[in-house]
JSON list of C-alpha atoms in Angstrom, two decimals:
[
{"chain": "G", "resi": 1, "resn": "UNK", "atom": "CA", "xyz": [66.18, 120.67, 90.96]},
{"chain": "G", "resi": 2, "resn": "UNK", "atom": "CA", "xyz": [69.00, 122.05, 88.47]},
{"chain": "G", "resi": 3, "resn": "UNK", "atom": "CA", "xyz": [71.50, 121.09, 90.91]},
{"chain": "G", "resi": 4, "resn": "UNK", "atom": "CA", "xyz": [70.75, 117.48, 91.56]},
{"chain": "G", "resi": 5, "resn": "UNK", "atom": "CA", "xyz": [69.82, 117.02, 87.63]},
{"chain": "G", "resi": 6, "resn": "UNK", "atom": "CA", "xyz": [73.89, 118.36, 87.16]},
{"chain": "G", "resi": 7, "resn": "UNK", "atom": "CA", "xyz": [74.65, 115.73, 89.83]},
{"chain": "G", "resi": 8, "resn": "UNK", "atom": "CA", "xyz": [73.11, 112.75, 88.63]},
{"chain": "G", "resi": 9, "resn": "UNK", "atom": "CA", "xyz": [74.30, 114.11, 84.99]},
{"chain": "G", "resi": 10, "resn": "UNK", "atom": "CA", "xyz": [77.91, 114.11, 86.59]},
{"chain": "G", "resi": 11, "resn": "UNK", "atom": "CA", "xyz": [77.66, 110.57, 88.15]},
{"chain": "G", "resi": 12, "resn": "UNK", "atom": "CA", "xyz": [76.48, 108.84, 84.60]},
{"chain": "G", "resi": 13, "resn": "UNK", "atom": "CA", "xyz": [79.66, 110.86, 82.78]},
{"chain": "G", "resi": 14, "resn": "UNK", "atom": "CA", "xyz": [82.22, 109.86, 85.50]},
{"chain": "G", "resi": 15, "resn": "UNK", "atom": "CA", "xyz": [80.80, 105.91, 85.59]},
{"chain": "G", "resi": 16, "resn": "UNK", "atom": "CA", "xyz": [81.29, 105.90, 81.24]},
{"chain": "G", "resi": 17, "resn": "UNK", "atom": "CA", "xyz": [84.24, 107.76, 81.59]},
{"chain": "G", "resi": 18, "resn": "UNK", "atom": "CA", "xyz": [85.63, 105.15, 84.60]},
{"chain": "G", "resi": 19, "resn": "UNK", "atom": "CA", "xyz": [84.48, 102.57, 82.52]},
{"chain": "G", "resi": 20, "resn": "UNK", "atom": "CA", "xyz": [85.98, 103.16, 79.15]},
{"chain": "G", "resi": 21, "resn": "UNK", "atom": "CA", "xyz": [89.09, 103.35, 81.28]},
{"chain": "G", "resi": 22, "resn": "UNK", "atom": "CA", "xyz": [88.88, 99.38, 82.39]},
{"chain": "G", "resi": 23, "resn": "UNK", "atom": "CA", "xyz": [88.18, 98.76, 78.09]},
{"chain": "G", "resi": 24, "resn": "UNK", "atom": "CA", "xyz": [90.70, 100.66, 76.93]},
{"chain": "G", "resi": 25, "resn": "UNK", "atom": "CA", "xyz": [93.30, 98.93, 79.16]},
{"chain": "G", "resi": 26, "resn": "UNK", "atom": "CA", "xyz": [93.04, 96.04, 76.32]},
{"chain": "G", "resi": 27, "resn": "UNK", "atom": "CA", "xyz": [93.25, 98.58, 73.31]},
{"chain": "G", "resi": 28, "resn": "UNK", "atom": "CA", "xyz": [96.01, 101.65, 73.85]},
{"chain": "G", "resi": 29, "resn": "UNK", "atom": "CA", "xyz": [97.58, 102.63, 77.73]},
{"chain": "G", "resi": 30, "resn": "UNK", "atom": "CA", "xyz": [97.71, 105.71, 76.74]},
{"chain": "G", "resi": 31, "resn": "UNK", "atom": "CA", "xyz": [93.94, 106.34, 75.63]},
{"chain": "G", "resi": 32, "resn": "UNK", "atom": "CA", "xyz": [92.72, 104.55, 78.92]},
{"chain": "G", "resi": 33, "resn": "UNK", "atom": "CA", "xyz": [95.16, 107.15, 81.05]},
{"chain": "G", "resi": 34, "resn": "UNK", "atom": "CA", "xyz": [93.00, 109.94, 79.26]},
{"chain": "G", "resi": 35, "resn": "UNK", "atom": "CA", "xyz": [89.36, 108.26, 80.78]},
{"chain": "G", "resi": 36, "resn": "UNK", "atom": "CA", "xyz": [91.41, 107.85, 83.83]},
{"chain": "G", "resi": 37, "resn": "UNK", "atom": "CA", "xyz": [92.58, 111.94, 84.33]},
{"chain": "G", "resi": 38, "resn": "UNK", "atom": "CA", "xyz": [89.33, 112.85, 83.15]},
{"chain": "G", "resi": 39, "resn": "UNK", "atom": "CA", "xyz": [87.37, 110.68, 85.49]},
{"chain": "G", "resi": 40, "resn": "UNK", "atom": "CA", "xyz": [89.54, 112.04, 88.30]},
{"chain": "G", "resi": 41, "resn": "UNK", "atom": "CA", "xyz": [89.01, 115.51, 87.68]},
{"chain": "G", "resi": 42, "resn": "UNK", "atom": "CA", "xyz": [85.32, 114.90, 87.01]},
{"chain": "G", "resi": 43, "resn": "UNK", "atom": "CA", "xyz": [85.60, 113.34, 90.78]},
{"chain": "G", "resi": 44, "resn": "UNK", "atom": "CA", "xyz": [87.64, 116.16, 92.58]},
{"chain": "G", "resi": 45, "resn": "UNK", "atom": "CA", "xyz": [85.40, 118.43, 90.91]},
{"chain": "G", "resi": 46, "resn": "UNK", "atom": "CA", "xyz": [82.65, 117.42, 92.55]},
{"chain": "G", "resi": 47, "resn": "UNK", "atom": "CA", "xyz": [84.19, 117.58, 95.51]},
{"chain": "G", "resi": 48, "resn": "UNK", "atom": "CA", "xyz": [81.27, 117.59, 98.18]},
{"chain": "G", "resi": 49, "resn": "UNK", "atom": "CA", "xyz": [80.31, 113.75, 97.84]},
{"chain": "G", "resi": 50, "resn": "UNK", "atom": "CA", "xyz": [84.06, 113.06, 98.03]},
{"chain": "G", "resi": 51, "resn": "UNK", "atom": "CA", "xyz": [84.41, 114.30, 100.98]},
{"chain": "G", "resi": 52, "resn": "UNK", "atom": "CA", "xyz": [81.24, 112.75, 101.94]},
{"chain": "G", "resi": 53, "resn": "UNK", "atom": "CA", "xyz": [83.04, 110.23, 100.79]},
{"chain": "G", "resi": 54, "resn": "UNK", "atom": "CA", "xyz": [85.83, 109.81, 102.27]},
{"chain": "G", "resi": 55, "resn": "UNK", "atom": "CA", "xyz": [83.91, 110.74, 105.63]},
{"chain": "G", "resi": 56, "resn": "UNK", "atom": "CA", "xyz": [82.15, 107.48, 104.96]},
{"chain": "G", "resi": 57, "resn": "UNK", "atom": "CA", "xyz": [85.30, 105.58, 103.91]},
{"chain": "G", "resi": 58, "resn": "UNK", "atom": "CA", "xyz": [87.34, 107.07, 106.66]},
{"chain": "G", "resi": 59, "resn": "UNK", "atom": "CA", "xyz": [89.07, 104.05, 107.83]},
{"chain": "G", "resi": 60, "resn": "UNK", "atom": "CA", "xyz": [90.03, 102.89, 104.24]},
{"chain": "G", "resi": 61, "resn": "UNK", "atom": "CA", "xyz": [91.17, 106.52, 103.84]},
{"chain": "G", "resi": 62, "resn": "UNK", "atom": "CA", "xyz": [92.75, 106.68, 106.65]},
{"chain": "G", "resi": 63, "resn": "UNK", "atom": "CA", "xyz": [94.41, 103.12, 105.96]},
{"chain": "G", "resi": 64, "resn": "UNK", "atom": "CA", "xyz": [95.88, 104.46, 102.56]},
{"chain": "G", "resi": 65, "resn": "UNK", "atom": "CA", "xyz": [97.41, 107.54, 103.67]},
{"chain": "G", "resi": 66, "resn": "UNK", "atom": "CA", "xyz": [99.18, 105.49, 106.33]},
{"chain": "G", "resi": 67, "resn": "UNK", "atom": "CA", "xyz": [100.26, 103.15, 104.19]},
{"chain": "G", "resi": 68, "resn": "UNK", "atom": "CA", "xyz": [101.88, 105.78, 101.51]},
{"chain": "G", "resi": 69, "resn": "UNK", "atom": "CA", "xyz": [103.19, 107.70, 104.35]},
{"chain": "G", "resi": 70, "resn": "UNK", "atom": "CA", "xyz": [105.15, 104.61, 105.38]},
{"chain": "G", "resi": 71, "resn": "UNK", "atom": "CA", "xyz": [106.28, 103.67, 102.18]},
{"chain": "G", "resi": 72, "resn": "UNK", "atom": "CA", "xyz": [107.74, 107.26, 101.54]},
{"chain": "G", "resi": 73, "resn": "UNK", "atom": "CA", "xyz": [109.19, 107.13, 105.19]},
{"chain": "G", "resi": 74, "resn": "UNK", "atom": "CA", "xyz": [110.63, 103.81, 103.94]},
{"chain": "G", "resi": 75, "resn": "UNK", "atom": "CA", "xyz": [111.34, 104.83, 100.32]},
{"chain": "G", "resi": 76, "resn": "UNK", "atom": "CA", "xyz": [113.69, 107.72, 101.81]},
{"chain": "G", "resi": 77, "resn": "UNK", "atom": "CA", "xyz": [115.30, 106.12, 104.25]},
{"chain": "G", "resi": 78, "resn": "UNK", "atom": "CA", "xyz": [116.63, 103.08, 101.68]},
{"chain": "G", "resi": 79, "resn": "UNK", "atom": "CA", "xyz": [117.54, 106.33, 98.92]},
{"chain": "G", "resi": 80, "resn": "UNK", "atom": "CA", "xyz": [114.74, 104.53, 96.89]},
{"chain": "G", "resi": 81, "resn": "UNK", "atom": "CA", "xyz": [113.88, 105.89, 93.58]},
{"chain": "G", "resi": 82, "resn": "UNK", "atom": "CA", "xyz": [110.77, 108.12, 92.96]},
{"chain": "G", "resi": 83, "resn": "UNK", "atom": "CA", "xyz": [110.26, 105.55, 89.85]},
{"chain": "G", "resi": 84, "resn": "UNK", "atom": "CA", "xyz": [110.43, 102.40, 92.45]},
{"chain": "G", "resi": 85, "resn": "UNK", "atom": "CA", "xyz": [107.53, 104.23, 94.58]},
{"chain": "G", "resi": 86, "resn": "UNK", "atom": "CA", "xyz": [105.53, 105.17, 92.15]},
{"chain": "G", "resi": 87, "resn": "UNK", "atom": "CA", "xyz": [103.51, 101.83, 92.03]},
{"chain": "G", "resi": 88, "resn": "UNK", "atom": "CA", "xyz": [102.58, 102.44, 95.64]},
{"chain": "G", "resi": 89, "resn": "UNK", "atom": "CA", "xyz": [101.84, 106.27, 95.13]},
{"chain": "G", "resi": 90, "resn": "UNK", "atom": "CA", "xyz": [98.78, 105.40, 93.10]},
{"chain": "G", "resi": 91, "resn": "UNK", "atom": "CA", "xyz": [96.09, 104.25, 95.48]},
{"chain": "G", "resi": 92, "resn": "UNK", "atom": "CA", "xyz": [97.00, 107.43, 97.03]},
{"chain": "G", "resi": 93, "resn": "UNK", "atom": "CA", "xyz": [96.32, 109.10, 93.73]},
{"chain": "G", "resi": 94, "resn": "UNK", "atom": "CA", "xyz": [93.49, 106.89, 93.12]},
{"chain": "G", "resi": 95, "resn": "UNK", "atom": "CA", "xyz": [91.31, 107.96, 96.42]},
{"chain": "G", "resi": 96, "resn": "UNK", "atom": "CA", "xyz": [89.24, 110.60, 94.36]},
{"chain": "G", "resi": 97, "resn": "UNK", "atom": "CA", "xyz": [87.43, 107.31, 92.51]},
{"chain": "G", "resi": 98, "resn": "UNK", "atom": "CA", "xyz": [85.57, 106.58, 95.82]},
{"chain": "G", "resi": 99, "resn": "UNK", "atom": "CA", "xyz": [83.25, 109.01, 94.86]},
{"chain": "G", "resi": 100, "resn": "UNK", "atom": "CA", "xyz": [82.30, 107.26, 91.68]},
{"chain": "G", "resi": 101, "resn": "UNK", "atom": "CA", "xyz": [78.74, 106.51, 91.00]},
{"chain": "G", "resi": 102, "resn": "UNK", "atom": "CA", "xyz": [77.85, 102.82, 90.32]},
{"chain": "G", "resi": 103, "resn": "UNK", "atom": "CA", "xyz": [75.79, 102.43, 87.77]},
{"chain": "G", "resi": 104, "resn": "UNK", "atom": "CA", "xyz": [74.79, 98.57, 87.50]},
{"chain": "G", "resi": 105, "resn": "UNK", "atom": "CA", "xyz": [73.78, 98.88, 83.33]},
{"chain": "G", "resi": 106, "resn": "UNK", "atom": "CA", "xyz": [77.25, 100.73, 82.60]},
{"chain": "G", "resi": 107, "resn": "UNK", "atom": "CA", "xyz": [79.20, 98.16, 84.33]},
{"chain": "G", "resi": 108, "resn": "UNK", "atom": "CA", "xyz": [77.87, 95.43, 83.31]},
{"chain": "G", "resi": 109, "resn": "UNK", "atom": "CA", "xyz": [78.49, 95.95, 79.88]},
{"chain": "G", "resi": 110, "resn": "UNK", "atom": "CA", "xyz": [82.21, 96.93, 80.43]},
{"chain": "G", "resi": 111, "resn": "UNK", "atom": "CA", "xyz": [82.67, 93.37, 82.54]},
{"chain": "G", "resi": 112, "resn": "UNK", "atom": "CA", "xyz": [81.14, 91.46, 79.50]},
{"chain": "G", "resi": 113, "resn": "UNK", "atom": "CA", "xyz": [83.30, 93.38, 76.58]},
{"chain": "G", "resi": 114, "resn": "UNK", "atom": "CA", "xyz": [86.47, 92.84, 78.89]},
{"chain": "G", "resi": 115, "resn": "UNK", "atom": "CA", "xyz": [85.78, 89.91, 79.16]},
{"chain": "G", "resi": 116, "resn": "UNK", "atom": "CA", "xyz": [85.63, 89.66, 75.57]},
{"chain": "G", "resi": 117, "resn": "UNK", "atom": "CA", "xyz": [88.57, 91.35, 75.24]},
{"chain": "G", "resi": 118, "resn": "UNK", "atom": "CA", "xyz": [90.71, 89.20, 77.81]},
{"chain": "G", "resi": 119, "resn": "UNK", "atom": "CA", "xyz": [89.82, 86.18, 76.37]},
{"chain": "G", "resi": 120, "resn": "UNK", "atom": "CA", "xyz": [90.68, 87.33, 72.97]},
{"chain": "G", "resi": 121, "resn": "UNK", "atom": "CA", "xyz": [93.90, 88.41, 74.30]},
{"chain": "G", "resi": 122, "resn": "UNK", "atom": "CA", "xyz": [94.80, 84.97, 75.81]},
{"chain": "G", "resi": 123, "resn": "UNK", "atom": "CA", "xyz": [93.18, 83.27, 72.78]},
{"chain": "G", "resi": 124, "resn": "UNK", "atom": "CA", "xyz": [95.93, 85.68, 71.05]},
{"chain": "G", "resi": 125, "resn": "UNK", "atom": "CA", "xyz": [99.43, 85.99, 72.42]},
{"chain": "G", "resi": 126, "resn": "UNK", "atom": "CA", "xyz": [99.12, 82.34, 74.59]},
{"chain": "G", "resi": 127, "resn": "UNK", "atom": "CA", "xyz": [97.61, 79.81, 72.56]},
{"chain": "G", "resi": 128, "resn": "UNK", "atom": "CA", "xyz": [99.38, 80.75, 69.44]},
{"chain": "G", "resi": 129, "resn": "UNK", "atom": "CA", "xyz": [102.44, 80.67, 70.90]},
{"chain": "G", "resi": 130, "resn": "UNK", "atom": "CA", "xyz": [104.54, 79.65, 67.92]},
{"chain": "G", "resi": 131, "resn": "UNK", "atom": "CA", "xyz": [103.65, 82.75, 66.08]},
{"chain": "G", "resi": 132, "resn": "UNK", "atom": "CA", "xyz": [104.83, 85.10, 68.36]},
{"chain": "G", "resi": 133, "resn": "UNK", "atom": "CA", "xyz": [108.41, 85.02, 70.12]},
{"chain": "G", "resi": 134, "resn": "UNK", "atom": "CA", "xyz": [107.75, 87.74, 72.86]},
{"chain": "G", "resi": 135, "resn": "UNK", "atom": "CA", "xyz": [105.69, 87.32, 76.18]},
{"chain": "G", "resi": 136, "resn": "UNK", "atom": "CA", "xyz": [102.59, 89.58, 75.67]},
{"chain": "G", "resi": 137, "resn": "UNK", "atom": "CA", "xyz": [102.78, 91.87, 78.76]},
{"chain": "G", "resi": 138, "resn": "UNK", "atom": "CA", "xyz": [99.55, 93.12, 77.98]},
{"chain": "G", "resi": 139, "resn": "UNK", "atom": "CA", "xyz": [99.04, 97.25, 77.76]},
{"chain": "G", "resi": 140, "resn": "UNK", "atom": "CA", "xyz": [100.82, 98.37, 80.52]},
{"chain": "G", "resi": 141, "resn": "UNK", "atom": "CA", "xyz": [104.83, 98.79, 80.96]},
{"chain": "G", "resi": 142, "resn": "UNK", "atom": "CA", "xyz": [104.91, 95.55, 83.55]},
{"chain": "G", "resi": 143, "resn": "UNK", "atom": "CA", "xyz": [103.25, 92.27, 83.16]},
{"chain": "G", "resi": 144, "resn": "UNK", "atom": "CA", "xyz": [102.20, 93.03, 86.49]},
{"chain": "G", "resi": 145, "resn": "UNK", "atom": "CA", "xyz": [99.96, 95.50, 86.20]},
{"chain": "G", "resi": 146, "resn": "UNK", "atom": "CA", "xyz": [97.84, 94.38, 83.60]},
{"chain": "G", "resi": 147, "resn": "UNK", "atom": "CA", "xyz": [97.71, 90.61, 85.66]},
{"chain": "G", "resi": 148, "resn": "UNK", "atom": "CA", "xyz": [96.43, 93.03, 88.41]},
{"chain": "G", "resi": 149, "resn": "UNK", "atom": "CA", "xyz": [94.02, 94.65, 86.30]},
{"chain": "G", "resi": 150, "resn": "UNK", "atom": "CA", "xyz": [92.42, 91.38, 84.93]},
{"chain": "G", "resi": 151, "resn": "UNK", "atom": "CA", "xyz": [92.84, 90.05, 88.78]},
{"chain": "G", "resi": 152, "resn": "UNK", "atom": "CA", "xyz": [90.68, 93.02, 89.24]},
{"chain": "G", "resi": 153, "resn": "UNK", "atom": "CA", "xyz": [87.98, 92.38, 86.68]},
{"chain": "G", "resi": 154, "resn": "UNK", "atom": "CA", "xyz": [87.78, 88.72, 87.70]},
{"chain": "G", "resi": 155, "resn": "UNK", "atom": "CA", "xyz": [87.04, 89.49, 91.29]},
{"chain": "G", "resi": 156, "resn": "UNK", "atom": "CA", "xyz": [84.12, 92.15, 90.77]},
{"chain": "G", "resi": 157, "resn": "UNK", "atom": "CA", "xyz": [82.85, 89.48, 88.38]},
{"chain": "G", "resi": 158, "resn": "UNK", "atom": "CA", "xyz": [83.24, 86.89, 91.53]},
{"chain": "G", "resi": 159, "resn": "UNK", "atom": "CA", "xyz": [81.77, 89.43, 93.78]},
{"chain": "G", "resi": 160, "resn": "UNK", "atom": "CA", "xyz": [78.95, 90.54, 91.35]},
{"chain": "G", "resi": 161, "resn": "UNK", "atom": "CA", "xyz": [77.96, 86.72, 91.06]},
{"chain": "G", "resi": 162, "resn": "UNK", "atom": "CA", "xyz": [77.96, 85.75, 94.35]},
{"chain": "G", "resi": 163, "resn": "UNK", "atom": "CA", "xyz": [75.82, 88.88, 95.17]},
{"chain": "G", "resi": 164, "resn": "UNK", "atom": "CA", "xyz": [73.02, 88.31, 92.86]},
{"chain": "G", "resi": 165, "resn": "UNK", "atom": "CA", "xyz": [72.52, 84.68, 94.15]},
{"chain": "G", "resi": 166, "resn": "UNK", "atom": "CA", "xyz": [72.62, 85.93, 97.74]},
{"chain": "G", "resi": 167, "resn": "UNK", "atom": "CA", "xyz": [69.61, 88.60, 96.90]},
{"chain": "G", "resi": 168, "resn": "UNK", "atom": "CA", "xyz": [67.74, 85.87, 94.48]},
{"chain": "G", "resi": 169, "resn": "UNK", "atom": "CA", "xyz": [67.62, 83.30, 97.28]},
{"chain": "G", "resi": 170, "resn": "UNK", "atom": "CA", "xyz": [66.18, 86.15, 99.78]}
]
């Protein structure tokens, strides 16, 4: 009984803590790296349902590792930088966050106040252009990523649509 209260306890803390991660992308990097390394050790820690996990998600698993395995295989061969394969590194780093509870009321919430917050953004550094001489590259160190994380956002919110229509008309 203890046990599966600590579990479900765990799950609601690593959701928040995942979460706050995609909000503070639009406030402070740094912060939202904090909710990310907690949320990861929060996930190794509880180590059984990873690996259940992963057992599950052993294809996708199995996909990743290959994939980082061939880009280090790659990376050495070309005398790449550590700092040029870093970008791919992460997913590989990122595989713990399988094991992340979804919570439907948590994430919810974050998708509307990112929302929010993207569109303030946008409203902010793009249509105000004359204000501000610099290209707003958004919290992270490449335009890239942050594109990638609102890419992100927009597709769960795609996905999360499409998904309640398909169980309303059933």
């Amino acid at each position: 009984m203890i046990n599966m209260l600590l579990r479900k306890n765990l799950s609601i803390v690593q959701s928040i803590l995942f979460n706050f991660y995609i909000l503070f992308n639009f406030i402070s990097r740094d912060i939202s790296y904090m909710f990310l390394i907690m949320t990861l050790i929060l996930c190794i820690a509880n180590y059984k349902k990873l690996f259940v996990n992963f057992k599950y998600n052993r294809s996708l698993v199995f996909s990743i590792v290959c994939f980082s395995l061939w880009i280090y295989m790659i990376g050495s061969y070309h005398d790449s930088s550590m700092r040029e394969l870093d970008n791919y590194f992460r997913l590989l780093i990122l595989l713990p966050l399988l094991s992340l509870g979804y919570i439907t009321k948590y994430f919810n919430i974050t998708l509307i106040i990112s929302t929010m917050l993207a569109a303030i953004d946008f409203s902010i550094f793009y249509l105000n252009v004359e204000s501000f001489s610099i290209r707003y590259q958004g919290t992270s160190g490449y335009p890239i990523t942050f594109a990638s994380i609102l890419l992100f956002l927009s597709l769960i919110s795609i996905y999360r649509s499409f998904d309640e229509t398909n169980q309303l008309q059933k």
